[in-house]
Short mmCIF file of C-alpha atoms in Angstrom, two decimals:
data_model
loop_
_atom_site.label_atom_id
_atom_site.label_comp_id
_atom_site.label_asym_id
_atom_site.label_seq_id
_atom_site.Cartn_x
_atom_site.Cartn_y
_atom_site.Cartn_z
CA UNK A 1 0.00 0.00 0.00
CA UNK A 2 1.37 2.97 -1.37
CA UNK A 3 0.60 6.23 0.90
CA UNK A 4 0.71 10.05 -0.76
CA UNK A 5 0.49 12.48 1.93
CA UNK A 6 -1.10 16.05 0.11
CA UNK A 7 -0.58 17.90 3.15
CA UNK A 8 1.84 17.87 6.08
CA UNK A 9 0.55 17.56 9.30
CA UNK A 10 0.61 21.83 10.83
CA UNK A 11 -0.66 22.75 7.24
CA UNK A 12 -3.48 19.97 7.45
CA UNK A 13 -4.50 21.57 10.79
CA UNK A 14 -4.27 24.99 9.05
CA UNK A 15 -6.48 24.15 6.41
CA UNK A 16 -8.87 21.61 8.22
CA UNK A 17 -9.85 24.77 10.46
CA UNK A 18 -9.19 27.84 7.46
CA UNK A 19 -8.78 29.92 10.06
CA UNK A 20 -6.67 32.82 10.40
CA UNK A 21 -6.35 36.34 11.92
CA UNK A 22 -7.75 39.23 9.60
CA UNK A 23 -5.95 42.53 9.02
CA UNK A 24 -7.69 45.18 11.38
CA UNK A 25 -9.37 48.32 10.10
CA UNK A 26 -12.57 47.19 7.99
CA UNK A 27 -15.18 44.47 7.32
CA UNK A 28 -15.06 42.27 4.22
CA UNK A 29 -17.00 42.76 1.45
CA UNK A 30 -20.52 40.40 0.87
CA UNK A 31 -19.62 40.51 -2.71
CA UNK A 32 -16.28 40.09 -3.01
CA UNK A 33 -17.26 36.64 -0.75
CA UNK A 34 -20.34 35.79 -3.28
CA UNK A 35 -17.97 34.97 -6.31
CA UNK A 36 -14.59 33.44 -6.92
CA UNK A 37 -12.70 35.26 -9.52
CA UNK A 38 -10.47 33.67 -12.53
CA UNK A 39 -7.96 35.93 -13.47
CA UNK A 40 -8.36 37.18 -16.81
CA UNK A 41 -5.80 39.39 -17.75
CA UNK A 42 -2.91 41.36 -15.91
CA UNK A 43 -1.31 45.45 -16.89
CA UNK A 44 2.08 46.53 -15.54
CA UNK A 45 2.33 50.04 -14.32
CA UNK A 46 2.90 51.04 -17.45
CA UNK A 47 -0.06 50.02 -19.21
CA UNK A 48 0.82 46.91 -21.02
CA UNK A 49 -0.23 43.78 -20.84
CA UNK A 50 1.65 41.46 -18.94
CA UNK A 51 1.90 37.44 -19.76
CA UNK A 52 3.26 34.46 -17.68
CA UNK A 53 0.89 34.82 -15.21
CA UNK A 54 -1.09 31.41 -16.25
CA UNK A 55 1.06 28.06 -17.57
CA UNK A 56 0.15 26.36 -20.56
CA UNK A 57 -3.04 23.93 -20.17
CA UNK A 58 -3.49 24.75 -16.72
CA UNK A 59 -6.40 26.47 -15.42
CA UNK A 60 -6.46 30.43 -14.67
CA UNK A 61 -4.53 31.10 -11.12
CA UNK A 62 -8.51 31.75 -8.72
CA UNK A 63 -8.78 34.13 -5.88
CA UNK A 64 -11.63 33.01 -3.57
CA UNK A 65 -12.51 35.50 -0.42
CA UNK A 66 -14.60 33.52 2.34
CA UNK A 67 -14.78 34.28 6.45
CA UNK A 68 -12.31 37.29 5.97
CA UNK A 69 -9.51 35.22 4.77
CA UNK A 70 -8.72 35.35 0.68
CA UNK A 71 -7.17 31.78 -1.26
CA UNK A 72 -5.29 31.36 -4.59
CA UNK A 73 -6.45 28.26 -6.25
CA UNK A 74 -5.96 26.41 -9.18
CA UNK A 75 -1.98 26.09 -8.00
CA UNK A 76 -0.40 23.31 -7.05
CA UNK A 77 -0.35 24.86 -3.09
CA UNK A 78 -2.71 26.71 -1.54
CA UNK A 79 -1.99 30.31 -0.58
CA UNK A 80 -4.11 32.52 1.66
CA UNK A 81 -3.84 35.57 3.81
CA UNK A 82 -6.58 37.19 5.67
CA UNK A 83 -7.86 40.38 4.38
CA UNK A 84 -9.73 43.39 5.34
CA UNK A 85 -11.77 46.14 3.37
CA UNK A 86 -12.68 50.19 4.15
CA UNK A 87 -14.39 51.97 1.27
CA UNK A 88 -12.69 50.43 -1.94
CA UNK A 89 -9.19 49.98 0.23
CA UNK A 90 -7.95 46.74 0.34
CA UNK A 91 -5.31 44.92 3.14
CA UNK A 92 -3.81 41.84 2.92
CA UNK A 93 -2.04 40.28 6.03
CA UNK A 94 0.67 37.31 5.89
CA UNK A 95 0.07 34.94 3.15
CA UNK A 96 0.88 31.34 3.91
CA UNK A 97 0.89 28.19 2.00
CA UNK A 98 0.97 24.93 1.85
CA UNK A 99 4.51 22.98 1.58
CA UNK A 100 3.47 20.11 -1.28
CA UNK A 101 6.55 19.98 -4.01
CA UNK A 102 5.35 20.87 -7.41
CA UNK A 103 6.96 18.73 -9.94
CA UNK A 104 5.41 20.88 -12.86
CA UNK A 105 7.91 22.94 -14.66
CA UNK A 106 7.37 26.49 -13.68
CA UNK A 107 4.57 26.04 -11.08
CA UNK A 108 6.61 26.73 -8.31
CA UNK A 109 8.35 29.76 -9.88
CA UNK A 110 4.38 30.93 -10.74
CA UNK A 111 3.32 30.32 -6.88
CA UNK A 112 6.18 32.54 -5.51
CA UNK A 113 5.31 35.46 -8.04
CA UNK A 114 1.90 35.21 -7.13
CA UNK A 115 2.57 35.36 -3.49
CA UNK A 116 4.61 37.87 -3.85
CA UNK A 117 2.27 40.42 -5.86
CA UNK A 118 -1.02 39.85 -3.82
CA UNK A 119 0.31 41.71 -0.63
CA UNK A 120 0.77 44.74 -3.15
CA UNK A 121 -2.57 45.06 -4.03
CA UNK A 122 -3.90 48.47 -2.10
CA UNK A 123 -7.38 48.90 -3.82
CA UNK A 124 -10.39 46.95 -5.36
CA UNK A 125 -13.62 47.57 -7.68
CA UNK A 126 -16.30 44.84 -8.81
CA UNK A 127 -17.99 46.11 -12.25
CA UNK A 128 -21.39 45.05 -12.61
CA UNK A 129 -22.94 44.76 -16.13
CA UNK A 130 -26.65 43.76 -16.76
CA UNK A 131 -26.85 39.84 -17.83
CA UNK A 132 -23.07 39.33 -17.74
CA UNK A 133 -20.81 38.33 -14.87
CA UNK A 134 -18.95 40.58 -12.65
CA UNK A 135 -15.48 41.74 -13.28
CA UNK A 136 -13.10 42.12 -10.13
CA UNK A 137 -10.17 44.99 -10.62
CA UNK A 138 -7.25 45.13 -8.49
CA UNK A 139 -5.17 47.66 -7.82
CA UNK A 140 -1.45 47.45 -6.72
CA UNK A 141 0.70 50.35 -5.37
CA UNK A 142 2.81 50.64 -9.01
CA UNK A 143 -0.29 51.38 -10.57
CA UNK A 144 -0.26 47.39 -12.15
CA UNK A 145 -3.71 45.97 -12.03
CA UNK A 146 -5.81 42.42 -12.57
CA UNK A 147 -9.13 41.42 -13.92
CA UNK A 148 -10.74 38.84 -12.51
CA UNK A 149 -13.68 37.06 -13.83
CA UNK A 150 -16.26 36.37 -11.44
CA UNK A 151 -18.58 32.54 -11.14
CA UNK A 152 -21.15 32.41 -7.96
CA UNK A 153 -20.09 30.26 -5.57
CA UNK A 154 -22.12 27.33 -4.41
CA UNK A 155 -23.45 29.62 -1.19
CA UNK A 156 -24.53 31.73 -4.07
CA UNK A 157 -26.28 29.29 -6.05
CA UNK A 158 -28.02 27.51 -3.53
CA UNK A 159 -28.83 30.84 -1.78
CA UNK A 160 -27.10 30.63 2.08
CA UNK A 161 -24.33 29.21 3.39
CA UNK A 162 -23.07 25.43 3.37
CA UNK A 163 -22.40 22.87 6.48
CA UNK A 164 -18.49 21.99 6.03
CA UNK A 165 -18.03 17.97 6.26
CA UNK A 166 -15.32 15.25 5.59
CA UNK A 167 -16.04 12.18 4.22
CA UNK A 168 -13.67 9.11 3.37
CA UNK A 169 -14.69 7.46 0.34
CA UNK A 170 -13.59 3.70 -0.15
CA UNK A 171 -11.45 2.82 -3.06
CA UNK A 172 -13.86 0.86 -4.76
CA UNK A 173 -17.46 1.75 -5.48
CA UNK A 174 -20.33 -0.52 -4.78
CA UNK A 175 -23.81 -1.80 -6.49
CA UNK A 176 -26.49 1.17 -5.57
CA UNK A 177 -29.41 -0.35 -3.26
CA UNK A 178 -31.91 1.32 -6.49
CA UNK A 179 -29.93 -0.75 -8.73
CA UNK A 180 -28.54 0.14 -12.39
CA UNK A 181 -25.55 1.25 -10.84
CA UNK A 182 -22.21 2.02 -9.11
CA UNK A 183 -22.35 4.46 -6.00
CA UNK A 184 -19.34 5.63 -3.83
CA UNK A 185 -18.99 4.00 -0.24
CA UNK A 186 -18.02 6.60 2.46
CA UNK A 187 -17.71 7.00 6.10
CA UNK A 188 -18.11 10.09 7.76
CA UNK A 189 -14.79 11.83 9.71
CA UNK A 190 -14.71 14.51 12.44
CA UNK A 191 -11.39 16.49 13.05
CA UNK A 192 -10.62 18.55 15.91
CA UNK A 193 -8.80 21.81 15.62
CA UNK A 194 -5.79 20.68 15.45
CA UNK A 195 -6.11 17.97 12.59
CA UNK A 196 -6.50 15.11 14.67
CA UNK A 197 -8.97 12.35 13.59
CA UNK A 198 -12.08 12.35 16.93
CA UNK A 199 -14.28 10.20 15.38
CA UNK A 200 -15.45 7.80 12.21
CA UNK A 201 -18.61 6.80 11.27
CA UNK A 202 -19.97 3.52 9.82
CA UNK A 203 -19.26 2.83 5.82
CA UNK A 204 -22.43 3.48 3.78
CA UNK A 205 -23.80 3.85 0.43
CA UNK A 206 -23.56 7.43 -1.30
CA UNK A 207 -26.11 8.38 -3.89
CA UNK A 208 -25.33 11.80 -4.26
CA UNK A 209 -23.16 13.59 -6.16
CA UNK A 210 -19.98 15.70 -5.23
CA UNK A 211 -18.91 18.58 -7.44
CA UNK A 212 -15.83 19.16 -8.39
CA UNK A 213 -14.73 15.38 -7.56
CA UNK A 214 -14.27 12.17 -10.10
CA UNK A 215 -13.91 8.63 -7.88
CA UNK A 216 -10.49 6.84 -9.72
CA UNK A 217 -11.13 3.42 -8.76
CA UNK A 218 -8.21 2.16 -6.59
CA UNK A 219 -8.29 5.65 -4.96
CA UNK A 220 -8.92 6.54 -1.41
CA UNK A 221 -9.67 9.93 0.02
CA UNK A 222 -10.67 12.25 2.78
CA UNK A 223 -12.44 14.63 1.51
CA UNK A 224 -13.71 18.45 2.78
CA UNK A 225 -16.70 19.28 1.21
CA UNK A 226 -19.35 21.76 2.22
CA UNK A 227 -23.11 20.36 1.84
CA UNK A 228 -25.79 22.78 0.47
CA UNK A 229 -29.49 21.71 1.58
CA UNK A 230 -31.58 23.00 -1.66
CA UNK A 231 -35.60 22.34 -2.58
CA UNK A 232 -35.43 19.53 -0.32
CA UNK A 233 -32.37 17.58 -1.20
CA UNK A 234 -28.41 17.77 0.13
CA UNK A 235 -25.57 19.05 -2.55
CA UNK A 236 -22.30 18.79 -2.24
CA UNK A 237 -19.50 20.73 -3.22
CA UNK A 238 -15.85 19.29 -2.66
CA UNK A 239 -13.24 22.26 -1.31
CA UNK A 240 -10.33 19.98 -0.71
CA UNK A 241 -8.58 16.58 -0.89
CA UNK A 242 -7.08 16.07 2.33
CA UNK A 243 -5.89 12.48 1.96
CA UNK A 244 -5.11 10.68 -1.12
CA UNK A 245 -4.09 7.21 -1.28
CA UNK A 246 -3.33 4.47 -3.76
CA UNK A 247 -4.61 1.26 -2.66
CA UNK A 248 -2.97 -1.97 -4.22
#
């Protein structure tokens, strides 16, 4: 059995609790917290576009604010700073990140620029048109600046906030008690603040589906999802693999 730890154990904790200590001097913004934001395209002080800030066939580097704390996503680590707002001003605190080694050529180098350049940015604007999705604008102190394009988030979509869960889904999937089918087997997983495993539940059958996940046979994982009750029915929205392993 062949075991690939994601996360080490103090950035597990970190992340199992996303919690961290706000700039002081403002209240974050509802809307900034109702969208995550692709970035779209990036100007130097000088007006120009700038490249390199997205690698070939990878995804568009995501900013996603939530519970006064801001994430980059779409890397291969996770960095995140809290974050405060006053009037169209902007703070960032400490960014931190997780310590995974990115084999990808360049990803790495792409991480560090990024982490470097957020705790620069010193003002914000969302542009709202009719029927189209909101843009995000951010302003650094050199007068360089991002667009962001904005998606709702699933608190958005299913109109109020989501209950955040782990589940451990088996390696192999199982006949669904409807028939016709495969469904996941899980078990449900508490953590305490500190990362530490307080209880697990009984394996059952899972007929649901969880967004932003695809089951590889062979696989297990802990997952952190957040769980959306919706016109009478649970949805689920993965927000990060905290365990993968490769089962033999």
């Amino acid at each position: 059995m062949a075991v690939t730890s994601l996360l080490r154990s103090a950035w597990l904790a970190l992340l199992l609790c996303a919690c961290a200590a706000a700039p002081t001097g403002g209240a974050s913004s509802p809307s900034l917290g109702a969208y995550t934001w692709d970035l779209a395209s990036v100007v130097d002080a000088r007006g120009q576009a700038e490249t390199g800030w997205q690698l070939p066939g990878r995804p568009a580097p995501k900013l996603s604010f939530q519970d006064d704390r801001v994430n980059v996503l779409n890397l291969c680590n996770v960095i995140g700073a809290g974050y405060a707002t006053d009037n169209g001003a902007i703070k960032l605190g400490q960014a931190v990140a997780t310590r995974r080694a990115c084999a990808e050529p360049g990803l790495m180098a792409l991480e560090q620029r990024i982490g470097a350049r957020l705790p620069q940015v010193r003002r914000y604007e969302i542009r709202s048109t009719p029927g189209a999705a909101p843009t995000l604008v951010l302003q650094f102190e050199d007068g360089g600046r991002w667009e962001l394009a904005g998606t709702p988030t699933p608190a958005t979509r299913f109109g109020g906030p989501g209950e955040r869960v782990f589940m451990e889904v088996a390696p192999m999937e199982v006949a669904c008690p409807s028939g016709g089918g495969s469904c996941l087997s899980v078990r449900d997983i508490r953590f305490d603040d500190q990362g530490l495993r307080t209880s697990i539940g009984e394996w059952r059958v899972f007929q649901d589906q969880i967004e932003g996940f695809t089951h590889v046979p062979g696989t297990r994982n802990v997952l952190r999802m957040y769980r959306y009750a919706s016109g009478g029915r649970n949805y689920y929205v993965l927000d990060l693999v905290v365990e993968s392993e490769q089962v033999r």
